[in-house]
Coordinates of C-alpha atoms and ligand atoms in Angstrom, one line a residue:
M1 CA 1.4 -4.6 23.9
E2 CA 0.1 -3.6 27.2
Q3 CA -1.3 -6.9 27.9
K4 CA 1.6 -8.6 27.1
A5 CA 4.0 -6.6 29.1
V6 CA 1.5 -7.2 32.2
S7 CA 1.8 -10.8 31.7
N8 CA 5.2 -11.2 31.2
Y9 CA 5.9 -9.4 34.1
G10 CA 3.3 -11.0 36.4
A11 CA 4.6 -14.4 35.5
T12 CA 8.4 -13.4 37.0
R13 CA 7.2 -11.4 40.0
R14 CA 8.7 -12.3 43.5
D15 CA 6.3 -10.8 45.5
F16 CA 3.1 -9.0 45.4
L17 CA 4.5 -5.6 45.9
A18 CA 7.5 -5.5 43.8
G19 CA 5.2 -6.9 41.2
W20 CA 2.8 -4.4 41.6
A21 CA 5.2 -1.7 40.9
V22 CA 6.6 -3.3 38.0
L23 CA 3.1 -3.7 36.5
T24 CA 2.1 -0.3 37.0
M25 CA 5.4 0.9 35.5
A26 CA 5.3 -1.6 32.6
A27 CA 1.6 -0.5 32.1
A28 CA 2.4 3.1 31.9
L29 CA 5.5 2.7 29.6
G30 CA 3.5 0.3 27.4
A31 CA 0.7 2.9 26.8
T32 CA 3.2 5.4 26.1
L33 CA 5.2 3.5 23.7
Q34 CA 1.8 2.2 21.8
V35 CA 0.9 5.6 21.0
A36 CA 4.4 6.7 19.9
A37 CA 5.1 3.4 18.0
Q38 CA 1.8 3.4 15.9
P39 CA 1.1 6.9 14.5
Q40 CA -2.2 6.9 12.7
P41 CA -1.6 7.4 9.1
T42 CA -3.6 9.5 7.1
S43 CA -6.3 7.7 4.5
A44 CA -5.3 7.7 0.9
G45 CA -9.1 8.6 0.2
L46 CA -11.7 5.8 -0.9
A47 CA -10.5 2.8 -2.6
D48 CA -11.9 2.1 -6.2
P49 CA -15.4 -0.1 -5.4
K50 CA -14.2 -2.5 -8.2
L51 CA -10.8 -3.6 -6.3
I52 CA -12.6 -3.7 -2.7
E53 CA -15.0 -5.9 -4.4
D54 CA -12.4 -8.1 -6.2
L55 CA -10.5 -8.1 -2.7
V56 CA -13.7 -9.5 -0.9
A57 CA -14.3 -12.3 -3.5
A58 CA -10.5 -13.3 -3.3
N59 CA -10.9 -14.3 0.1
R60 CA -14.0 -16.3 -0.7
I61 CA -12.5 -17.7 -4.0
L62 CA -9.6 -19.0 -1.9
V63 CA -11.8 -21.1 0.5
N64 CA -14.0 -22.2 -2.5
Q65 CA -10.6 -23.6 -4.2
G66 CA -9.0 -25.3 -1.0
V67 CA -6.3 -23.0 -0.7
L68 CA -7.4 -20.8 2.5
D69 CA -9.3 -22.4 5.5
T70 CA -10.2 -20.0 8.4
L71 CA -7.1 -18.5 8.4
G72 CA -4.8 -16.9 5.8
H73 CA -5.6 -13.4 4.0
V74 CA -5.6 -11.5 0.8
S75 CA -4.4 -8.1 0.7
A76 CA -4.2 -5.2 -2.5
R77 CA -2.4 -2.3 -2.3
H78 CA -4.5 1.1 -2.8
N79 CA -5.3 2.1 -6.0
R80 CA -4.7 6.1 -5.1
D81 CA -1.4 5.6 -3.1
P82 CA 1.4 3.1 -3.3
N83 CA 2.1 3.7 0.0
R84 CA -1.5 2.1 1.6
Y85 CA -2.7 -1.4 1.2
L86 CA -5.9 -2.5 1.9
L87 CA -6.4 -6.0 4.3
A88 CA -9.6 -7.6 5.8
R89 CA -9.7 -7.4 9.7
S90 CA -9.1 -10.8 11.2
R91 CA -11.9 -13.0 10.1
A92 CA -12.5 -15.9 8.5
P93 CA -11.8 -15.3 4.8
E94 CA -15.4 -16.9 4.0
M95 CA -16.8 -14.4 6.0
V96 CA -15.1 -11.5 4.7
S97 CA -17.3 -8.5 3.4
A98 CA -16.4 -4.6 2.3
D99 CA -16.9 -3.4 6.0
D100 CA -14.0 -5.6 7.1
I101 CA -11.5 -3.9 4.9
I102 CA -9.2 -1.9 6.9
E103 CA -6.4 0.4 4.9
Y104 CA -2.9 0.2 6.5
D105 CA 0.4 2.5 5.7
L106 CA 3.2 0.3 4.7
D107 CA 4.8 -0.1 8.3
S108 CA 1.2 -1.7 9.1
N109 CA -0.3 0.8 11.1
P110 CA -4.1 1.2 10.6
V111 CA -5.7 4.3 9.2
D112 CA -8.9 3.6 11.3
A113 CA -9.2 0.2 12.4
R114 CA -12.6 1.3 14.2
G115 CA -11.9 -1.3 17.1
R116 CA -11.8 -4.3 14.7
P117 CA -9.4 -6.8 15.3
M118 CA -6.3 -6.9 12.8
N119 CA -4.5 -9.7 11.7
L120 CA -1.3 -10.6 13.5
E121 CA 0.4 -11.3 10.2
R122 CA -0.3 -8.1 8.3
F123 CA 3.5 -7.3 8.5
I124 CA 3.8 -9.7 5.8
H125 CA 2.0 -7.4 3.7
G126 CA 3.4 -4.0 4.7
A127 CA 6.8 -5.1 4.3
V128 CA 6.6 -7.1 0.7
Y129 CA 4.7 -4.1 -0.7
K130 CA 7.4 -1.7 0.7
A131 CA 10.1 -3.8 -1.1
R132 CA 8.4 -4.9 -4.3
P133 CA 6.7 -1.8 -5.9
D134 CA 5.7 -4.1 -8.7
V135 CA 3.3 -6.2 -6.4
K136 CA 0.0 -4.9 -6.4
A137 CA -1.7 -7.9 -4.7
I138 CA -0.7 -10.6 -1.8
V139 CA -2.3 -13.7 -0.8
H140 CA -0.9 -15.4 2.8
N141 CA -2.3 -19.1 3.1
H142 CA -1.5 -22.4 4.6
S143 CA -2.0 -24.4 1.4
P144 CA -2.0 -27.7 2.6
S145 CA -0.2 -29.7 -0.3
L146 CA 2.6 -27.0 -0.1
I147 CA 3.6 -27.7 3.4
P148 CA 5.6 -30.7 2.8
F149 CA 7.7 -28.7 0.4
G150 CA 8.5 -26.3 2.7
V151 CA 10.1 -28.9 5.3
T152 CA 11.9 -31.5 3.2
G153 CA 14.3 -29.6 1.1
I154 CA 12.6 -30.9 -1.9
P155 CA 12.2 -28.4 -4.1
L156 CA 8.8 -27.2 -5.7
R157 CA 9.2 -27.4 -9.7
P158 CA 6.6 -26.2 -12.4
I159 CA 5.1 -29.5 -13.5
Y160 CA 2.5 -28.0 -16.1
H161 CA 2.1 -25.2 -17.9
S162 CA -0.4 -23.4 -15.6
A163 CA 2.2 -23.1 -12.7
A164 CA 5.0 -22.0 -15.1
F165 CA 5.6 -19.2 -12.6
I166 CA 7.3 -21.4 -10.4
G167 CA 10.3 -22.1 -12.8
E168 CA 11.1 -18.6 -11.7
G169 CA 11.9 -20.1 -8.3
I170 CA 10.3 -20.3 -4.9
P171 CA 12.6 -19.8 -1.9
V172 CA 11.7 -21.2 1.5
F173 CA 11.6 -18.7 4.3
E174 CA 13.4 -20.2 7.7
I175 CA 12.0 -18.0 10.5
R176 CA 14.6 -19.4 12.7
E177 CA 17.1 -17.8 10.9
A178 CA 15.4 -14.1 11.5
G179 CA 14.2 -14.5 14.7
G180 CA 15.3 -17.8 16.6
M181 CA 12.4 -19.9 18.1
T182 CA 9.2 -18.0 17.5
D183 CA 5.7 -19.0 17.4
M184 CA 6.2 -19.2 13.8
L185 CA 4.2 -16.1 13.1
V186 CA 5.1 -13.0 11.2
R187 CA 4.1 -10.9 13.7
D188 CA 6.6 -7.8 13.5
P189 CA 8.1 -5.6 11.0
A190 CA 11.6 -7.1 11.6
L191 CA 10.3 -10.5 10.8
G192 CA 8.2 -9.1 7.7
G193 CA 11.3 -7.3 6.4
A194 CA 13.3 -10.8 6.7
L195 CA 10.5 -12.4 4.8
A196 CA 10.8 -9.7 2.1
R197 CA 14.3 -10.3 1.7
T198 CA 13.9 -14.0 1.2
L199 CA 11.1 -13.3 -1.1
G200 CA 13.2 -11.1 -3.3
N201 CA 11.8 -10.6 -6.7
K202 CA 10.3 -13.9 -6.9
P203 CA 6.4 -14.6 -7.6
A204 CA 6.1 -16.7 -4.0
L205 CA 8.0 -18.1 -1.1
L206 CA 7.4 -21.2 1.0
M207 CA 7.3 -20.5 4.9
R208 CA 8.8 -23.7 6.6
G209 CA 6.1 -25.5 8.7
H210 CA 4.0 -22.8 7.9
G211 CA 2.5 -21.8 4.6
A212 CA 3.3 -19.8 1.7
V213 CA 3.1 -15.9 0.5
V214 CA 2.1 -15.4 -3.3
V215 CA 2.5 -12.0 -4.8
G216 CA 1.5 -10.5 -8.3
P217 CA 0.4 -8.2 -10.5
S218 CA -3.3 -7.7 -9.5
V219 CA -5.8 -9.7 -7.5
P220 CA -7.3 -12.0 -9.8
S221 CA -3.4 -12.9 -10.8
V222 CA -2.6 -13.6 -7.3
V223 CA -5.6 -15.7 -6.7
R224 CA -4.6 -17.6 -9.9
R225 CA -1.3 -18.4 -8.8
S226 CA -2.4 -19.5 -5.3
I227 CA -4.6 -21.9 -6.9
Q228 CA -1.8 -23.3 -9.2
L229 CA 0.6 -23.6 -6.6
E230 CA -1.4 -25.8 -4.7
V231 CA -2.5 -27.6 -7.7
N232 CA 1.2 -28.1 -8.6
A233 CA 2.2 -29.1 -5.3
K234 CA -0.6 -32.2 -5.5
L235 CA 0.6 -33.0 -9.2
Q236 CA 4.5 -33.1 -8.4
T237 CA 3.9 -35.2 -5.3
Q238 CA 1.9 -37.8 -7.3
A239 CA 4.7 -37.9 -10.0
M240 CA 7.3 -38.3 -7.3
T241 CA 5.0 -41.0 -5.9
L242 CA 4.7 -42.9 -9.2
G243 CA 8.7 -42.7 -9.6
G244 CA 10.7 -42.3 -12.7
N245 CA 12.4 -39.1 -14.2
I246 CA 9.9 -36.3 -13.8
T247 CA 10.3 -34.0 -17.0
Y248 CA 9.6 -30.5 -15.5
L249 CA 8.9 -27.4 -17.6
D250 CA 12.1 -26.2 -19.2
P251 CA 13.2 -22.6 -18.2
E252 CA 12.7 -21.8 -22.0
E253 CA 9.3 -22.8 -21.8
V254 CA 8.7 -21.0 -18.7
R255 CA 9.9 -17.7 -20.0
K256 CA 7.7 -18.4 -23.3
I257 CA 4.8 -19.1 -20.9
M258 CA 5.3 -16.1 -18.7
A259 CA 5.3 -13.7 -22.0
R260 CA 1.6 -14.4 -21.6
E261 CA 0.7 -15.3 -17.9
D262 CA -2.3 -13.8 -17.7
V263 CA -4.0 -14.1 -21.0
A264 CA -7.0 -16.0 -19.9
L265 CA -7.4 -14.9 -16.7
E266 CA -10.5 -13.2 -17.0
R267 CA -12.1 -16.3 -18.2
S268 CA -11.3 -18.1 -15.1
W269 CA -11.9 -14.7 -12.6
E270 CA -15.3 -14.6 -13.9
L271 CA -16.6 -17.9 -13.1
W272 CA -14.6 -18.2 -9.9
K273 CA -16.3 -14.7 -8.7
R274 CA -19.7 -15.6 -9.9
K275 CA -19.8 -19.0 -7.7
V276 CA -18.9 -17.0 -4.4
M277 CA -20.8 -13.6 -4.8
P278 CA -24.1 -12.5 -4.4
K279 CA -26.1 -12.4 -8.1
Ligands
ZN301 ZN1 0.1 -17.6 8.7

């Protein structure tokens, strides 16, 4: 915040003295605002080690499965306090370990970042946890096959049973409606809140020209949904390329599948996790 204020003012100063005065004031004000705007929340206590392990695994699995690259992130709601969530520091997901996990309040203030760099887009997570008590885990990704569906107006639709949740609706978040011309990052609580409102009660949303946010009732569930979104987007694109009438899942089929959505989840999770975690 302080650095940004300095460079903004530095670019527009008309002479050295005036600039210097403004810089000094901006720095002092910036420091004050930073302290005032970011109270340090108290910790909910040690999170369940199994949850931390799953969160670390989720980061690596999503790279292994082609959903995340060097960017993107996964979070989990804290098992001890619904008003806290856990998210790795800003780091390539494949490199994430338990030491990287930072606890946040729902305004995305860190409990104790210990100097670790934080993800700029953590506000996605805080805002969605605040709006959706049912959500226990969130993925933000730039899953490549989803991008065309966020920019063409062609809706993502459920083309096969494993991605039935898409039938509940996948809205598109247009950041221009919330923030005008931005650098496309959800980098403050206002943009996070706008994104959460667009998500509504849906399982995922696409971010125009950027990526996606996927939510779910557990870490394994949100990982599975993220993988299936990418696969469905590829399959739908292939089907559309072939031409002809595409028969998507019927809403009644979607309802019946959703009633047993996570039935075989453990079977997938066990193998995905085994591939990425040390034995
Ligand atoms: Zn992003």
